[in-house]
Amino acid sequence: MSKIVVRGGNKLHGEVNISTAKNSVLPIIAACILSGDKCIIEEVPMLEDVFVISDILRSIFADISIDKSTNRIIIDTSNVKDCDSCSELVKKMRASFLIMGPMISRFGRFKLSLPGGCNIGTRPIDLHLKGFSALGAEVNIGHGYVEARAKKLVGNKIYLDFPSVGATENIMMAAVMAEGETIIENAAEEPEIKDLAKFLNSMGARITGAGSGTIHIIGVKDLKGSIHKPICDRIEAGTFMVAASITRSKIKINGINEEHLKPIIAKLTEAGVYIKVQGNSLIVDGNRDLNPIDIKTMPYPGFPTDMQSQMTGLLCTVRGTSIITETIFENRFMHVVEMKRMGANIKIDGRSAVIEGVDKLTGAEVKATDLRAGAALILCGLAAEGETEVMDIYHVDRGYVDIEKKLKGLGADIERIQ
């Protein structure tokens, strides 16, 4: 097992380049199943989750070539078979469930182990299954598996009780070759949804409205292979924005989309951080007195739940009282216990964290309880006095490419120890 050791106190400076978004790449890889052809995904972040979903596709006989030197993945799904995937791989990652929609669409049947992932709260698949059923599939759950069968998928109007990203993506992929028109209402509006639709349309799908609350899909008979470069990772960008803020430093962040970062920019600006947009780059200057703020996580375009733990870490270093309310996941304050080991003053009140800023954080041995919590603890280590050891760093490796190398390039005293 490896750990990341951070010796706090260094100011950050220089520039950092943001990788493409894991949350775009994973559904795009799953969507390649629909083509029965060769697809090329450019500038893919070389992350554990990418390797896992690639292995899941291999388990159903896809031919996948990963070139780490060029960050390119070539996926040939012409030999994919109507068979069950490896349950042990599926249990590693929740996004594995995204192959369900494409497999039902292409073969009319699929059986999959119930998925795993970070333990940040209940993330039921009922909305996915509701969508499959509305398209004409018969869905059964039992003995740790879910199976769906359909002689023919037929378009329908589907209203999501909650704008779930995964359900929107899965239903969209199931519907692209269904007969007739499908309308998904109360759909998730995240940029990753729009990116997936762009890829599907490049394969020959007919999707409009992606990125809004209502998505229209006209079914087509087949899809072809395509080449695609995913969007940049807005959560990685937000994490480095907080890195500059928590260390009271000034850095430049390259490879961003301002539109995708609006809620993060708004809240950091409210806290007193200076942010200037320069095309596809940001100048972030946190070297000033910062203000306590209140944050409520919401579906996009609200403040992202995936930035909640990083902002919690920042606000621990800001004098005054801040309140963060988590509305998406009920178990996403597990990092609070670890931050308190470092001297943070945080109290949990139901779905809210009440944060009293402290004069300093102190290095300690802490544990990454999930992906974003691990990143937040690294950020706290950058600002803390002394040495911080972040254990269980495999969580962080699921979502950040070489986070310690990128921070080291900005002047942080940080290293990975095996």
Tab-separated table of C-alpha atoms in Angstrom:
chain	number	residue	atom	x	y	z
A	1	MET	CA	0.000	0.000	0.000
A	2	SER	CA	1.237	3.486	-0.803
A	3	LYS	CA	0.720	6.757	1.030
A	4	ILE	CA	1.236	10.416	0.243
A	5	VAL	CA	3.389	12.465	2.605
A	6	VAL	CA	2.924	16.244	2.633
A	7	ARG	CA	5.141	18.705	4.467
A	8	GLY	CA	3.062	21.835	4.766
A	9	GLY	CA	3.886	25.501	4.662
A	10	ASN	CA	5.106	25.968	1.096
A	11	LYS	CA	3.566	28.602	-1.154
A	12	LEU	CA	2.473	27.338	-4.559
A	13	HIS	CA	3.466	29.024	-7.815
A	14	GLY	CA	3.583	28.309	-11.530
A	15	GLU	CA	1.147	26.516	-13.831
A	16	VAL	CA	-0.714	23.201	-13.869
A	17	ASN	CA	-2.479	21.423	-16.731
A	18	ILE	CA	-5.851	19.796	-16.088
A	19	SER	CA	-6.598	16.286	-17.359
A	20	THR	CA	-9.730	15.239	-19.196
A	21	ALA	CA	-12.690	14.238	-17.038
A	22	LYS	CA	-12.915	10.722	-15.673
A	23	ASN	CA	-16.671	11.232	-15.305
A	24	SER	CA	-16.866	11.838	-19.056
A	25	VAL	CA	-14.449	9.110	-20.091
A	26	LEU	CA	-16.148	6.218	-18.260
A	27	PRO	CA	-19.600	6.510	-19.913
A	28	ILE	CA	-17.924	7.212	-23.276
A	29	ILE	CA	-15.949	3.961	-22.989
A	30	ALA	CA	-19.186	2.132	-22.130
A	31	ALA	CA	-20.918	3.760	-25.116
A	32	CYS	CA	-18.364	2.208	-27.483
A	33	ILE	CA	-20.260	-1.077	-27.031
A	34	LEU	CA	-23.089	0.388	-29.117
A	35	SER	CA	-20.985	0.797	-32.261
A	36	GLY	CA	-19.855	-2.782	-32.790
A	37	ASP	CA	-16.955	-0.996	-34.450
A	38	LYS	CA	-13.637	0.678	-33.611
A	39	CYS	CA	-13.637	3.865	-31.499
A	40	ILE	CA	-10.681	6.012	-30.462
A	41	ILE	CA	-10.715	8.084	-27.273
A	42	GLU	CA	-8.015	10.764	-27.135
A	43	GLU	CA	-6.218	12.280	-24.107
A	44	VAL	CA	-7.688	9.767	-21.670
A	45	PRO	CA	-6.640	10.195	-18.011
A	46	MET	CA	-4.689	7.087	-17.043
A	47	LEU	CA	-6.639	6.276	-13.882
A	48	GLU	CA	-7.529	3.089	-12.056
A	49	ASP	CA	-11.228	3.468	-12.895
A	50	VAL	CA	-10.369	3.699	-16.606
A	51	PHE	CA	-8.399	0.458	-16.367
A	52	VAL	CA	-11.226	-1.249	-14.475
A	53	ILE	CA	-13.947	-0.364	-16.992
A	54	SER	CA	-11.572	-1.369	-19.795
A	55	ASP	CA	-11.140	-4.778	-18.148
A	56	ILE	CA	-14.923	-5.056	-17.799
A	57	LEU	CA	-15.288	-4.526	-21.556
A	58	ARG	CA	-12.545	-7.085	-22.150
A	59	SER	CA	-14.554	-9.572	-20.070
A	60	ILE	CA	-17.308	-9.330	-22.708
A	61	PHE	CA	-14.698	-9.775	-25.476
A	62	ALA	CA	-13.986	-6.193	-26.526
A	63	ASP	CA	-10.498	-5.633	-27.919
A	64	ILE	CA	-8.916	-2.683	-26.100
A	65	SER	CA	-5.499	-1.134	-26.641
A	66	ILE	CA	-4.269	1.446	-24.113
A	67	ASP	CA	-1.283	3.598	-25.077
A	68	LYS	CA	-0.080	5.342	-21.928
A	69	SER	CA	2.540	7.332	-23.843
A	70	THR	CA	-0.112	9.110	-25.942
A	71	ASN	CA	-3.054	8.749	-23.506
A	72	ARG	CA	-5.080	7.120	-26.281
A	73	ILE	CA	-7.447	4.169	-26.029
A	74	ILE	CA	-8.561	2.190	-29.087
A	75	ILE	CA	-11.701	0.141	-28.432
A	76	ASP	CA	-12.987	-2.448	-30.911
A	77	THR	CA	-16.354	-3.863	-29.824
A	78	SER	CA	-17.077	-5.877	-32.976
A	79	ASN	CA	-16.524	-9.141	-31.072
A	80	VAL	CA	-18.492	-8.192	-27.940
A	81	LYS	CA	-20.829	-11.052	-27.023
A	82	ASP	CA	-24.148	-11.403	-25.252
A	83	CYS	CA	-22.574	-12.751	-22.070
A	84	ASP	CA	-22.360	-11.786	-18.410
A	85	SER	CA	-19.475	-9.581	-17.293
A	86	CYS	CA	-16.993	-10.377	-14.521
A	87	SER	CA	-18.756	-9.736	-11.202
A	88	GLU	CA	-15.530	-9.081	-9.286
A	89	LEU	CA	-14.590	-6.238	-11.632
A	90	VAL	CA	-18.085	-4.741	-11.518
A	91	LYS	CA	-18.035	-4.660	-7.716
A	92	LYS	CA	-14.936	-2.430	-7.797
A	93	MET	CA	-16.640	0.559	-9.378
A	94	ARG	CA	-20.132	1.984	-9.515
A	95	ALA	CA	-19.689	3.347	-13.039
A	96	SER	CA	-19.491	-0.242	-14.265
A	97	PHE	CA	-23.293	-0.227	-14.282
A	98	LEU	CA	-23.082	2.102	-17.298
A	99	ILE	CA	-22.491	-0.889	-19.594
A	100	MET	CA	-26.046	-2.084	-18.839
A	101	GLY	CA	-27.799	0.387	-21.150
A	102	PRO	CA	-25.530	-0.224	-24.165
A	103	MET	CA	-25.705	-4.013	-23.768
A	104	ILE	CA	-29.519	-4.052	-23.560
A	105	SER	CA	-29.672	-1.731	-26.553
A	106	ARG	CA	-27.378	-3.893	-28.679
A	107	PHE	CA	-28.318	-7.404	-27.571
A	108	GLY	CA	-31.704	-7.111	-25.862
A	109	ARG	CA	-30.412	-8.770	-22.691
A	110	PHE	CA	-27.756	-8.360	-20.039
A	111	LYS	CA	-27.036	-9.640	-16.545
A	112	LEU	CA	-24.759	-7.659	-14.259
A	113	SER	CA	-23.564	-7.859	-10.665
A	114	LEU	CA	-24.778	-4.986	-8.501
A	115	PRO	CA	-22.041	-2.315	-8.648
A	116	GLY	CA	-19.603	-1.037	-6.019
A	117	GLY	CA	-17.787	2.312	-5.576
A	118	CYS	CA	-16.968	4.877	-2.889
A	119	ASN	CA	-18.905	4.492	0.366
A	120	ILE	CA	-20.338	8.023	0.399
A	121	GLY	CA	-24.008	7.119	0.728
A	122	THR	CA	-26.901	5.372	-0.910
A	123	ARG	CA	-26.828	5.600	-4.688
A	124	PRO	CA	-29.710	3.390	-5.803
A	125	ILE	CA	-30.012	2.118	-9.358
A	126	ASP	CA	-33.814	2.262	-9.294
A	127	LEU	CA	-33.929	5.235	-11.694
A	128	HIS	CA	-31.784	3.334	-14.209
A	129	LEU	CA	-34.118	0.341	-13.982
A	130	LYS	CA	-37.216	2.535	-14.204
A	131	GLY	CA	-35.882	3.903	-17.472
A	132	PHE	CA	-35.095	0.462	-18.892
A	133	SER	CA	-38.578	-0.730	-17.973
A	134	ALA	CA	-40.173	2.300	-19.638
A	135	LEU	CA	-38.321	1.382	-22.836
A	136	GLY	CA	-39.825	-2.098	-22.743
A	137	ALA	CA	-37.265	-4.155	-20.848
A	138	GLU	CA	-38.244	-6.723	-18.225
A	139	VAL	CA	-36.024	-6.166	-15.185
A	140	ASN	CA	-35.321	-8.674	-12.395
A	141	ILE	CA	-33.080	-8.341	-9.336
A	142	GLY	CA	-31.930	-11.263	-7.195
A	143	HIS	CA	-28.885	-12.962	-5.638
A	144	GLY	CA	-26.743	-9.837	-6.057
A	145	TYR	CA	-27.466	-9.478	-9.764
A	146	VAL	CA	-29.727	-7.410	-11.990
A	147	GLU	CA	-30.934	-8.759	-15.331
A	148	ALA	CA	-32.856	-6.989	-18.078
A	149	ARG	CA	-34.435	-8.522	-21.179
A	150	ALA	CA	-36.277	-6.954	-24.087
A	151	LYS	CA	-37.398	-8.370	-27.421
A	152	LYS	CA	-37.448	-4.799	-28.684
A	153	LEU	CA	-36.811	-1.453	-27.023
A	154	VAL	CA	-39.397	1.191	-27.851
A	155	GLY	CA	-39.067	4.919	-27.173
A	156	ASN	CA	-41.099	6.446	-24.360
A	157	LYS	CA	-41.414	9.524	-22.161
A	158	ILE	CA	-39.395	9.022	-18.966
A	159	TYR	CA	-39.514	11.347	-15.960
A	160	LEU	CA	-36.647	10.992	-13.473
A	161	ASP	CA	-37.645	11.551	-9.841
A	162	PHE	CA	-34.135	12.956	-9.290
A	163	PRO	CA	-31.747	14.300	-11.963
A	164	SER	CA	-29.329	11.390	-11.614
A	165	VAL	CA	-26.240	11.625	-13.808
A	166	GLY	CA	-25.742	7.866	-14.099
A	167	ALA	CA	-29.407	7.166	-14.809
A	168	THR	CA	-29.556	9.897	-17.463
A	169	GLU	CA	-26.463	8.466	-19.177
A	170	ASN	CA	-27.618	4.854	-18.994
A	171	ILE	CA	-31.125	5.582	-20.267
A	172	MET	CA	-29.727	7.773	-23.041
A	173	MET	CA	-27.466	4.931	-24.216
A	174	ALA	CA	-30.295	2.394	-24.009
A	175	ALA	CA	-32.597	4.652	-26.027
A	176	VAL	CA	-30.342	5.607	-28.956
A	177	MET	CA	-31.304	2.483	-30.927
A	178	ALA	CA	-34.834	2.083	-29.525
A	179	GLU	CA	-37.704	2.341	-31.977
A	180	GLY	CA	-39.274	5.818	-32.104
A	181	GLU	CA	-38.751	8.812	-29.847
A	182	THR	CA	-37.586	8.910	-26.224
A	183	ILE	CA	-37.935	11.986	-24.016
A	184	ILE	CA	-36.053	12.095	-20.707
A	185	GLU	CA	-37.518	14.737	-18.397
A	186	ASN	CA	-35.823	16.107	-15.256
A	187	ALA	CA	-32.594	14.837	-16.789
A	188	ALA	CA	-29.227	15.611	-15.235
A	189	GLU	CA	-27.639	18.710	-16.812
A	190	GLU	CA	-23.957	18.070	-16.012
A	191	PRO	CA	-21.390	18.885	-18.724
A	192	GLU	CA	-20.476	15.195	-18.819
A	193	ILE	CA	-24.011	14.409	-20.086
A	194	LYS	CA	-23.547	16.846	-22.963
A	195	ASP	CA	-20.140	15.343	-23.739
A	196	LEU	CA	-21.567	11.813	-23.889
A	197	ALA	CA	-24.343	13.006	-26.224
A	198	LYS	CA	-21.734	14.672	-28.462
A	199	PHE	CA	-19.872	11.356	-28.724
A	200	LEU	CA	-23.052	9.362	-29.395
A	201	ASN	CA	-24.119	11.844	-32.078
A	202	SER	CA	-20.704	11.505	-33.731
A	203	MET	CA	-21.470	7.768	-33.928
A	204	GLY	CA	-24.759	8.470	-35.686
A	205	ALA	CA	-27.207	8.924	-32.795
A	206	ARG	CA	-29.914	11.610	-32.927
A	207	ILE	CA	-29.889	13.349	-29.538
A	208	THR	CA	-30.908	16.929	-28.800
A	209	GLY	CA	-31.273	18.811	-25.529
A	210	ALA	CA	-28.406	17.137	-23.652
A	211	GLY	CA	-27.187	19.520	-20.970
A	212	SER	CA	-30.733	20.708	-20.314
A	213	GLY	CA	-33.533	19.225	-18.226
A	214	THR	CA	-35.232	17.621	-21.238
A	215	ILE	CA	-33.422	15.317	-23.664
A	216	HIS	CA	-34.973	14.167	-26.949
A	217	ILE	CA	-33.718	11.003	-28.652
A	218	ILE	CA	-34.818	9.652	-32.023
A	219	GLY	CA	-33.853	5.981	-32.290
A	220	VAL	CA	-31.568	4.863	-35.121
A	221	LYS	CA	-30.944	1.361	-36.476
A	222	ASP	CA	-27.202	1.249	-35.876
A	223	LEU	CA	-24.172	3.287	-34.872
A	224	LYS	CA	-20.615	3.460	-36.224
A	225	GLY	CA	-17.188	3.978	-34.698
A	226	SER	CA	-15.891	7.459	-33.906
A	227	ILE	CA	-12.992	9.482	-32.488
A	228	HIS	CA	-13.507	11.729	-29.477
A	229	LYS	CA	-11.609	13.881	-26.999
A	230	PRO	CA	-13.491	14.255	-23.680
A	231	ILE	CA	-13.964	17.548	-21.844
A	232	CYS	CA	-11.611	18.748	-19.127
A	233	ASP	CA	-12.100	17.642	-15.533
A	234	ARG	CA	-13.932	20.453	-13.729
A	235	ILE	CA	-13.465	18.715	-10.346
A	236	GLU	CA	-9.704	18.417	-10.769
A	237	ALA	CA	-9.658	22.079	-11.797
A	238	GLY	CA	-11.700	22.981	-8.719
A	239	THR	CA	-9.337	20.975	-6.515
A	240	PHE	CA	-6.337	22.968	-7.736
A	241	MET	CA	-8.291	26.213	-7.300
A	242	VAL	CA	-8.718	25.228	-3.642
A	243	ALA	CA	-5.017	24.237	-3.451
A	244	ALA	CA	-4.076	27.821	-4.335
A	245	SER	CA	-6.659	29.197	-1.917
A	246	ILE	CA	-5.781	27.023	1.089
A	247	THR	CA	-2.059	27.834	0.747
A	248	ARG	CA	-2.809	31.542	0.116
A	249	SER	CA	-0.917	31.247	-3.165
A	250	LYS	CA	-1.204	32.359	-6.773
A	251	ILE	CA	-1.157	29.817	-9.625
A	252	LYS	CA	-2.317	29.441	-13.231
A	253	ILE	CA	-4.606	26.527	-14.153
A	254	ASN	CA	-4.677	25.500	-17.835
A	255	GLY	CA	-7.238	23.486	-19.789
A	256	ILE	CA	-10.488	24.659	-18.207
A	257	ASN	CA	-13.984	25.584	-19.354
A	258	GLU	CA	-15.235	28.633	-17.477
A	259	GLU	CA	-18.891	27.659	-17.960
A	260	HIS	CA	-18.358	24.336	-16.175
A	261	LEU	CA	-16.640	26.031	-13.219
A	262	LYS	CA	-19.130	28.832	-12.569
A	263	PRO	CA	-20.449	27.568	-9.188
A	264	ILE	CA	-16.912	26.945	-7.902
A	265	ILE	CA	-15.660	30.309	-9.156
A	266	ALA	CA	-18.667	32.036	-7.554
A	267	LYS	CA	-18.114	30.515	-4.106
A	268	LEU	CA	-14.350	31.030	-4.043
A	269	THR	CA	-14.852	34.630	-5.168
A	270	GLU	CA	-17.414	35.089	-2.389
A	271	ALA	CA	-14.778	33.823	0.044
A	272	GLY	CA	-12.396	36.533	-1.190
A	273	VAL	CA	-10.216	34.553	-3.620
A	274	TYR	CA	-9.194	36.533	-6.716
A	275	ILE	CA	-9.950	34.640	-9.932
A	276	LYS	CA	-9.312	35.853	-13.469
A	277	VAL	CA	-10.319	33.915	-16.585
A	278	GLN	CA	-7.875	34.008	-19.509
A	279	GLY	CA	-9.426	31.958	-22.310
A	280	ASN	CA	-8.975	28.308	-21.308
A	281	SER	CA	-6.915	29.237	-18.246
A	282	LEU	CA	-7.550	30.639	-14.783
A	283	ILE	CA	-5.392	32.802	-12.563
A	284	VAL	CA	-6.242	31.947	-8.945
A	285	ASP	CA	-4.826	34.162	-6.182
A	286	GLY	CA	-5.691	33.182	-2.627
A	287	ASN	CA	-3.011	35.342	-1.022
A	288	ARG	CA	-5.409	37.578	0.907
A	289	ASP	CA	-7.704	37.556	3.931
A	290	LEU	CA	-10.561	35.149	3.200
A	291	ASN	CA	-14.153	35.246	4.443
A	292	PRO	CA	-16.345	32.477	5.872
A	293	ILE	CA	-19.157	31.423	3.523
A	294	ASP	CA	-22.123	29.050	3.368
A	295	ILE	CA	-22.391	26.350	0.692
A	296	LYS	CA	-25.205	24.004	-0.299
A	297	THR	CA	-24.429	21.175	-2.706
A	298	MET	CA	-26.934	20.780	-5.531
A	299	PRO	CA	-27.238	19.048	-8.908
A	300	TYR	CA	-25.557	20.963	-11.741
A	301	PRO	CA	-25.524	23.912	-12.281
A	302	GLY	CA	-25.480	24.129	-8.475
A	303	PHE	CA	-22.363	23.645	-6.354
A	304	PRO	CA	-20.975	20.126	-6.992
A	305	THR	CA	-20.993	17.559	-4.213
A	306	ASP	CA	-17.608	16.380	-5.540
A	307	MET	CA	-16.101	19.695	-4.338
A	308	GLN	CA	-17.694	19.649	-0.892
A	309	SER	CA	-14.838	17.999	1.025
A	310	GLN	CA	-12.164	20.215	-0.586
A	311	MET	CA	-14.123	23.351	0.352
A	312	THR	CA	-14.574	21.996	3.872
A	313	GLY	CA	-10.784	21.811	4.151
A	314	LEU	CA	-10.352	25.371	2.896
A	315	LEU	CA	-12.975	26.819	5.231
A	316	CYS	CA	-11.240	25.174	8.202
A	317	THR	CA	-8.469	27.737	7.609
A	318	VAL	CA	-10.791	30.767	7.300
A	319	ARG	CA	-11.629	32.682	10.477
A	320	GLY	CA	-15.318	32.798	11.325
A	321	THR	CA	-18.214	30.372	10.950
A	322	SER	CA	-18.998	28.627	7.683
A	323	ILE	CA	-21.767	26.121	7.030
A	324	ILE	CA	-21.756	23.453	4.325
A	325	THR	CA	-25.007	21.589	3.655
A	326	GLU	CA	-24.799	18.328	1.717
A	327	THR	CA	-28.032	17.532	-0.145
A	328	ILE	CA	-26.805	14.825	-2.556
A	329	PHE	CA	-25.216	12.080	-0.416
A	330	GLU	CA	-26.107	11.409	3.195
A	331	ASN	CA	-22.724	9.942	4.171
A	332	ARG	CA	-20.305	12.443	2.696
A	333	PHE	CA	-18.829	13.927	5.866
A	334	MET	CA	-16.540	11.018	6.734
A	335	HIS	CA	-13.525	13.236	6.056
A	336	VAL	CA	-14.522	15.457	8.985
A	337	VAL	CA	-13.157	12.975	11.545
A	338	GLU	CA	-9.827	12.935	9.712
A	339	MET	CA	-9.677	16.728	9.449
A	340	LYS	CA	-10.317	17.006	13.181
A	341	ARG	CA	-7.164	14.955	13.709
A	342	MET	CA	-5.384	17.872	12.100
A	343	GLY	CA	-6.948	20.405	14.466
A	344	ALA	CA	-10.042	21.373	12.456
A	345	ASN	CA	-13.072	22.598	14.420
A	346	ILE	CA	-16.106	21.064	12.692
A	347	LYS	CA	-19.448	19.916	14.073
A	348	ILE	CA	-21.927	17.826	12.127
A	349	ASP	CA	-25.592	18.760	12.467
A	350	GLY	CA	-27.677	16.409	10.331
A	351	ARG	CA	-26.866	17.146	6.700
A	352	SER	CA	-24.747	20.208	7.592
A	353	ALA	CA	-21.179	20.770	8.744
A	354	VAL	CA	-20.624	23.838	10.935
A	355	ILE	CA	-17.013	24.949	10.522
A	356	GLU	CA	-15.214	27.310	12.879
A	357	GLY	CA	-11.990	28.465	11.268
A	358	VAL	CA	-8.785	27.787	13.208
A	359	ASP	CA	-5.481	29.664	13.186
A	360	LYS	CA	-3.585	26.610	11.969
A	361	LEU	CA	-3.913	22.955	11.020
A	362	THR	CA	-1.328	20.486	12.255
A	363	GLY	CA	0.099	17.562	10.322
A	364	ALA	CA	-1.147	14.099	11.299
A	365	GLU	CA	-1.637	10.592	9.970
A	366	VAL	CA	-5.036	10.529	8.265
A	367	LYS	CA	-6.981	8.150	6.064
A	368	ALA	CA	-8.640	8.824	2.704
A	369	THR	CA	-12.197	7.584	3.219
A	370	ASP	CA	-13.179	8.182	-0.403
A	371	LEU	CA	-11.838	9.784	-3.576
A	372	ARG	CA	-12.622	13.463	-2.916
A	373	ALA	CA	-11.975	13.157	0.832
A	374	GLY	CA	-8.476	11.946	0.036
A	375	ALA	CA	-7.842	14.972	-2.179
A	376	ALA	CA	-9.184	17.268	0.547
A	377	LEU	CA	-6.831	15.786	3.136
A	378	ILE	CA	-3.867	16.357	0.814
A	379	LEU	CA	-4.968	19.992	0.489
A	380	CYS	CA	-5.177	20.301	4.269
A	381	GLY	CA	-1.669	18.867	4.464
A	382	LEU	CA	-0.401	21.622	2.157
A	383	ALA	CA	-1.627	24.236	4.643
A	384	ALA	CA	-0.757	22.397	7.870
A	385	GLU	CA	2.270	22.804	10.097
A	386	GLY	CA	4.504	19.764	9.997
A	387	GLU	CA	4.064	16.475	8.176
A	388	THR	CA	0.814	14.874	7.064
A	389	GLU	CA	0.583	11.235	5.963
A	390	VAL	CA	-2.482	10.395	3.863
A	391	MET	CA	-3.158	6.660	3.917
A	392	ASP	CA	-5.426	4.546	1.649
A	393	ILE	CA	-4.398	6.728	-1.255
A	394	TYR	CA	-5.789	4.208	-3.761
A	395	HIS	CA	-9.066	6.126	-3.455
A	396	VAL	CA	-7.375	9.270	-4.796
A	397	ASP	CA	-5.797	7.337	-7.668
A	398	ARG	CA	-9.285	6.565	-8.934
A	399	GLY	CA	-9.873	10.200	-9.871
A	400	TYR	CA	-6.618	12.205	-10.070
A	401	VAL	CA	-3.733	11.724	-12.493
A	402	ASP	CA	-0.405	12.088	-10.666
A	403	ILE	CA	-1.805	14.548	-8.122
A	404	GLU	CA	1.402	14.536	-6.106
A	405	LYS	CA	3.544	15.216	-9.213
A	406	LYS	CA	1.315	18.112	-10.292
A	407	LEU	CA	1.435	19.643	-6.801
A	408	LYS	CA	5.196	19.105	-6.597
A	409	GLY	CA	5.495	20.954	-9.909
A	410	LEU	CA	3.767	23.897	-8.205
A	411	GLY	CA	6.283	23.911	-5.370
A	412	ALA	CA	4.607	21.654	-2.801
A	413	ASP	CA	6.779	19.448	-0.589
A	414	ILE	CA	4.961	16.203	-1.329
A	415	GLU	CA	5.898	12.643	-2.197
A	416	ARG	CA	4.374	9.217	-2.648
A	417	ILE	CA	5.878	6.459	-0.548
A	418	GLN	CA	5.275	2.815	-1.392
